[in-house]
Coordinates of C-alpha atoms in Angstrom, one line a residue:
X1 CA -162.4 14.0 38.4
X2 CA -165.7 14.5 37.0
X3 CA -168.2 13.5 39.2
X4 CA -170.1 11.4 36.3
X5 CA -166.9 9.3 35.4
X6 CA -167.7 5.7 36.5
X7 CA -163.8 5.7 37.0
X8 CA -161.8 5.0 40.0
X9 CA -160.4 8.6 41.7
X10 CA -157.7 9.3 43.9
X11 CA -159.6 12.3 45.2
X12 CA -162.9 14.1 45.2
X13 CA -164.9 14.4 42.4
X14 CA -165.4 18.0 40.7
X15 CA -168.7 18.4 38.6
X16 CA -171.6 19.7 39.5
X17 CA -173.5 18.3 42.7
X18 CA -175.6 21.0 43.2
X19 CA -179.0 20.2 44.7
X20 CA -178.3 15.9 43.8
X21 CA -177.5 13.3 46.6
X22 CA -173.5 12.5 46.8
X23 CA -172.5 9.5 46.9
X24 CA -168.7 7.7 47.2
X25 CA -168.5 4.4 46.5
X26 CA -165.0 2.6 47.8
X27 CA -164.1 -0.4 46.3
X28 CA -160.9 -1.8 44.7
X29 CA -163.4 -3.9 42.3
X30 CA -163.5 -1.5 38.8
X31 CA -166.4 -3.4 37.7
X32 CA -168.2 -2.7 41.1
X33 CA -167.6 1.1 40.7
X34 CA -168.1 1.2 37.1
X35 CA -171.7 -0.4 37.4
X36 CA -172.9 1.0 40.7
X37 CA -171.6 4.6 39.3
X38 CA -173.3 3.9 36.3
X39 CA -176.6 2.7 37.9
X40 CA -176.7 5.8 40.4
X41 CA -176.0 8.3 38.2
X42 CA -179.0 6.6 36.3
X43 CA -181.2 7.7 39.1
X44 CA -179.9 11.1 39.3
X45 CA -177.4 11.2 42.0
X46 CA -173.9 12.4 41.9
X47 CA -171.0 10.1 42.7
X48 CA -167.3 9.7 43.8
X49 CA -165.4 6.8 43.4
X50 CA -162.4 5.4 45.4
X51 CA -160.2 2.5 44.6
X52 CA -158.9 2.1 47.9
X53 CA -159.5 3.4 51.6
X54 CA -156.5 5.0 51.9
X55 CA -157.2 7.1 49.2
X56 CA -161.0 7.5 50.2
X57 CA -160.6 8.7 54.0
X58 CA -159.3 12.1 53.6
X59 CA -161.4 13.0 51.3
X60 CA -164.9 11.9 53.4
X61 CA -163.7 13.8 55.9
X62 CA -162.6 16.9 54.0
X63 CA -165.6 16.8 52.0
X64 CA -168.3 14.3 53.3
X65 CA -170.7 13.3 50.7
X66 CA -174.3 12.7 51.9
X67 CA -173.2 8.7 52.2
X68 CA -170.4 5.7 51.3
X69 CA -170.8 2.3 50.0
X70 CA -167.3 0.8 51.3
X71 CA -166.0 -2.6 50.6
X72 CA -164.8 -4.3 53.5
X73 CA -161.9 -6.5 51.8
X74 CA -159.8 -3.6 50.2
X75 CA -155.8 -3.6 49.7
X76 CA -153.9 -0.7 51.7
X77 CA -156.9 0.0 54.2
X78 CA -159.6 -2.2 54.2
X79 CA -163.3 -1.5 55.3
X80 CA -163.4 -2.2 58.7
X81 CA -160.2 0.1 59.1
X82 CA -161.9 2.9 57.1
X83 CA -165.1 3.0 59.1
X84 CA -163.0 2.7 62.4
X85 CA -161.1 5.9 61.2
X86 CA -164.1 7.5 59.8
X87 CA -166.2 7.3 63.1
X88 CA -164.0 8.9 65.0
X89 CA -165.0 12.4 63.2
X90 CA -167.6 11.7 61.3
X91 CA -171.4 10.2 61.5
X92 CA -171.4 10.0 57.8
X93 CA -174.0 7.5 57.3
X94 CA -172.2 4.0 55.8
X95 CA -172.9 1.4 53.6
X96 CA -171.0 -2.1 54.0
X97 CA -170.7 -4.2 50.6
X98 CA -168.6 -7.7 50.9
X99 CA -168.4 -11.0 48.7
X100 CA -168.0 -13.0 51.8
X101 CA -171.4 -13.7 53.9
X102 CA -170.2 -14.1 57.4
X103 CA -172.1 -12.7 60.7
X104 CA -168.7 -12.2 62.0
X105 CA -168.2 -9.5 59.3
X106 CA -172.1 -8.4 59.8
X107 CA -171.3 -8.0 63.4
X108 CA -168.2 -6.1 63.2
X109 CA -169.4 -4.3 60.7
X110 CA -172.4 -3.0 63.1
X111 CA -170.5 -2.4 66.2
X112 CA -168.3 0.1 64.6
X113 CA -171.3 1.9 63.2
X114 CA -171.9 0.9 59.6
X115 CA -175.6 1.9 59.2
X116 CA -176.2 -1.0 56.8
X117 CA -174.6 -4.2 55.2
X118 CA -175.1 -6.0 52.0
X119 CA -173.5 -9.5 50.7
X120 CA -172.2 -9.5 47.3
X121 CA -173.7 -11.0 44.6
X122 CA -176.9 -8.2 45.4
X123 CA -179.4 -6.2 43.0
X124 CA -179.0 -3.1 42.2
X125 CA -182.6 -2.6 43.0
X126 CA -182.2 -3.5 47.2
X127 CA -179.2 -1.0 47.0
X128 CA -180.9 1.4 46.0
X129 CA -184.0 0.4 48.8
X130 CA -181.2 0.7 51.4
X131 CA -179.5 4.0 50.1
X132 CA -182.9 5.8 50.2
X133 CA -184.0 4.1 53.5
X134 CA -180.9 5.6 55.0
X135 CA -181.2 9.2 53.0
X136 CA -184.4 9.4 54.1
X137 CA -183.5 8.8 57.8
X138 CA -180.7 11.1 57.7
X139 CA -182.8 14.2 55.9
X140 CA -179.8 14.3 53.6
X141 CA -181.7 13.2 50.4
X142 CA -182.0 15.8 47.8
X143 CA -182.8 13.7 45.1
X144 CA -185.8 15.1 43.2
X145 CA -188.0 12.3 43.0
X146 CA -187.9 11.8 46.0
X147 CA -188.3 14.8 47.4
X148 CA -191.2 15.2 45.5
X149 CA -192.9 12.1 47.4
X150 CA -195.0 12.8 50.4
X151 CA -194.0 11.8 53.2
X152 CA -192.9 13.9 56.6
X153 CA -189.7 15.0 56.9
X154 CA -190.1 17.4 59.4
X155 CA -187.9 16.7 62.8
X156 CA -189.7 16.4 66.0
X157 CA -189.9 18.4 68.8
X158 CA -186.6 18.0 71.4
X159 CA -186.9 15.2 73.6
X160 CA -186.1 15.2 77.3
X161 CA -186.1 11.9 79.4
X162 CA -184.7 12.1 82.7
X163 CA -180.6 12.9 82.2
X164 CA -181.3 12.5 78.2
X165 CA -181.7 14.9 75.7
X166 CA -182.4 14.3 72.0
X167 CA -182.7 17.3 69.5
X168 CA -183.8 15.9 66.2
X169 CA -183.1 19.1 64.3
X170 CA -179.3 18.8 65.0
X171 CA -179.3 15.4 65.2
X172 CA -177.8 15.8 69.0
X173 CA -177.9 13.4 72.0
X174 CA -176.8 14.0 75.7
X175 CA -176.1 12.1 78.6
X176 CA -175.9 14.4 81.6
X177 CA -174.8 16.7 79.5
X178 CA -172.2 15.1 77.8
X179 CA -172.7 14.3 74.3
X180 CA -173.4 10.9 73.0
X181 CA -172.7 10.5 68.8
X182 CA -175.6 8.3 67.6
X183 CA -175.6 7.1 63.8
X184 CA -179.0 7.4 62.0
X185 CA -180.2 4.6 62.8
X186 CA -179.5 4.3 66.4
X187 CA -180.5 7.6 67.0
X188 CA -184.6 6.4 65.0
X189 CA -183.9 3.5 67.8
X190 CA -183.4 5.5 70.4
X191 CA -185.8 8.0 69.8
X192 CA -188.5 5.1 69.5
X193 CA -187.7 3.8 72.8
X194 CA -187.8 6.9 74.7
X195 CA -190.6 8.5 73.6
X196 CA -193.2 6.0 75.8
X197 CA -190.3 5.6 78.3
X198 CA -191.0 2.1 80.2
X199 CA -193.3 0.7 77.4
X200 CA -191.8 -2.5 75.7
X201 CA -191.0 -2.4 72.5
X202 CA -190.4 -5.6 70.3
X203 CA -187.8 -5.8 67.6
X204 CA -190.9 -5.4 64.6
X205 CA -191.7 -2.0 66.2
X206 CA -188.2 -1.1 66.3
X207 CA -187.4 -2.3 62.8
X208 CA -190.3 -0.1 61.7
X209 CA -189.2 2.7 63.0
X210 CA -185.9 2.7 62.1
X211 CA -186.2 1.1 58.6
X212 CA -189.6 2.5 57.5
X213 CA -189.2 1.8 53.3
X214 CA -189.8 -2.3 53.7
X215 CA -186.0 -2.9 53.7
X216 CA -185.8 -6.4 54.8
X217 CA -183.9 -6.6 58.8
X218 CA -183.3 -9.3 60.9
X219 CA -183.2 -9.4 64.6
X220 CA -179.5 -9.1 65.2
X221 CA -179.5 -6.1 63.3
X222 CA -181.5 -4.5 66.4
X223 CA -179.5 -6.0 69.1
X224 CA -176.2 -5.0 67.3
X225 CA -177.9 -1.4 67.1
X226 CA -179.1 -1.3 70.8
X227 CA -175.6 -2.9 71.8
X228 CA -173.0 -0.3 70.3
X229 CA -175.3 2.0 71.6
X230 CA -175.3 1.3 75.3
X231 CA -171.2 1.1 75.0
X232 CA -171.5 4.5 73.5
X233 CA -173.3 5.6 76.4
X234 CA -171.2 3.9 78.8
X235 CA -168.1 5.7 77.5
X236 CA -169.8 8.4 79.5
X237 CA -171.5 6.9 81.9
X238 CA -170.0 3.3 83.0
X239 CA -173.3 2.6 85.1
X240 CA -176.2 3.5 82.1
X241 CA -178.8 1.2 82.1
X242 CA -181.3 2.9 80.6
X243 CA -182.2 0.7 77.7
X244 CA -183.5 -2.5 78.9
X245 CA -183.6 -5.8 77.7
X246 CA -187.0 -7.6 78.2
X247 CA -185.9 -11.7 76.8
X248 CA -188.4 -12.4 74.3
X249 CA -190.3 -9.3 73.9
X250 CA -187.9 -7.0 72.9
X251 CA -186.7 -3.3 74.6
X252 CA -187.9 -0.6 76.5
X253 CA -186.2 2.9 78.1
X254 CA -186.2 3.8 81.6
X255 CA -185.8 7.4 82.6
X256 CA -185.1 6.5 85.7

């Protein structure tokens, strides 16, 4: 399927991508994929669209695009289910649309590593906020307007904190040498918190540096971020307590 067709595919799409953003948008709603194809493709990125997650999974995995935008109530294999499967091979950054506005959703959502989460009805406009915010994060975006903004891009020097390492080129985290897979975001959280290892940082200063664009983030966000990620590290490690948790001022990293 032409990658320009607003219609639901079964499979991959197979115009031209070259040098635009991908992105697949799952969602058993036609008149959700018709109008968020439409309004991407508006912008100038590419897009491929799923009616289901069944039909969706192989084909993120065989040939990611640079993000999804997944529904989580979804016949066959719903969103939660998708993302579950997904993260087990992929860090593909993840977008979580749903109609109904529950934290219990939110939260799930978060601790299976969706990088973001949006109620339905939403503006096109904070989509689009979010999908560059993430982009951006990622150094995946190759959309020309926005590469054509300043802003750096460049990935840091690797980090070394006690038994971490961070390498921001490749995106890689260890744990005593073991490797640790971060999303995007948790790896900007991370990365904030180690760098002035013992210094506290509050959940503004993490939201900053994880969602830099203004995208509007609550506090939960950050402790479902920080959360996930200490289990990650404890699937390696069952006694990491690196990241601390200072009540009412926020978080900080201890090498130690």
């Amino acid at each position: 399927m032409d990658s320009t067709s607003p219609e639901p595919a079964t499979g991959p799409a197979t115009g031209t991508e070259e040098n635009r953003t991908v992105i697949a948008l799952v969602d058993d709603d036609r008149n959700i994929l018709t109008t968020v194809s439409i309004a991407l493709q508006a912008e100038g990125f590419a897009t491929r669209v799923y009616s289901d997650g069944e039909a969706a999974l192989s084909a993120l995995l065989s040939n990611p695009p640079d993000l999804a935008i997944f529904d989580i109530k979804m016949p066959k294999m719903d969103g939660m289910e998708l993302l579950r499967r997904l993260r087990e091979k992929s860090p593909l950054p993840v977008i979580f649309l749903t109609s109904k506005d529950d934290e219990t959703d939110e939260e799930a959502g978060f601790e299976m590593g969706a990088d973001d989460y949006i109620a339905k009805p939403f503006s096109l406009r904070l989509l689009l906020a979010r999908i560059r915010a993430i982009l951006r994060r990622s150094g995946e975006d190759r959309h020309p307007l926005l590469l054509s903004e300043q802003f750096d891009d460049t990935p840091g020097e690797a980090l070394e904190r006690g038994r971490l390492y961070m390498d921001p080129a490749r995106h890689h985290v260890t744990w005593d040498g073991q490797a640790v897979s971060l999303t995007v975001t948790e790896f900007l959280l991370l990365e904030a918190l180690a760098a002035r290892p013992g210094v506290i940082k509050s959940r503004n200063q993490l939201m900053d540096a994880a969602y830099p664009d203004d995208v509007f983030v609550d506090d939960r966000t950050v402790d479902s971020h920080i959360k996930r990620m200490r289990r990650k590290f404890r699937s390696v490690d069952p006694t990491f307590s690196a990241i601390e948790t200072l009540y009412g001022a926020g978080y900080s990293f201890n090498e130690g």
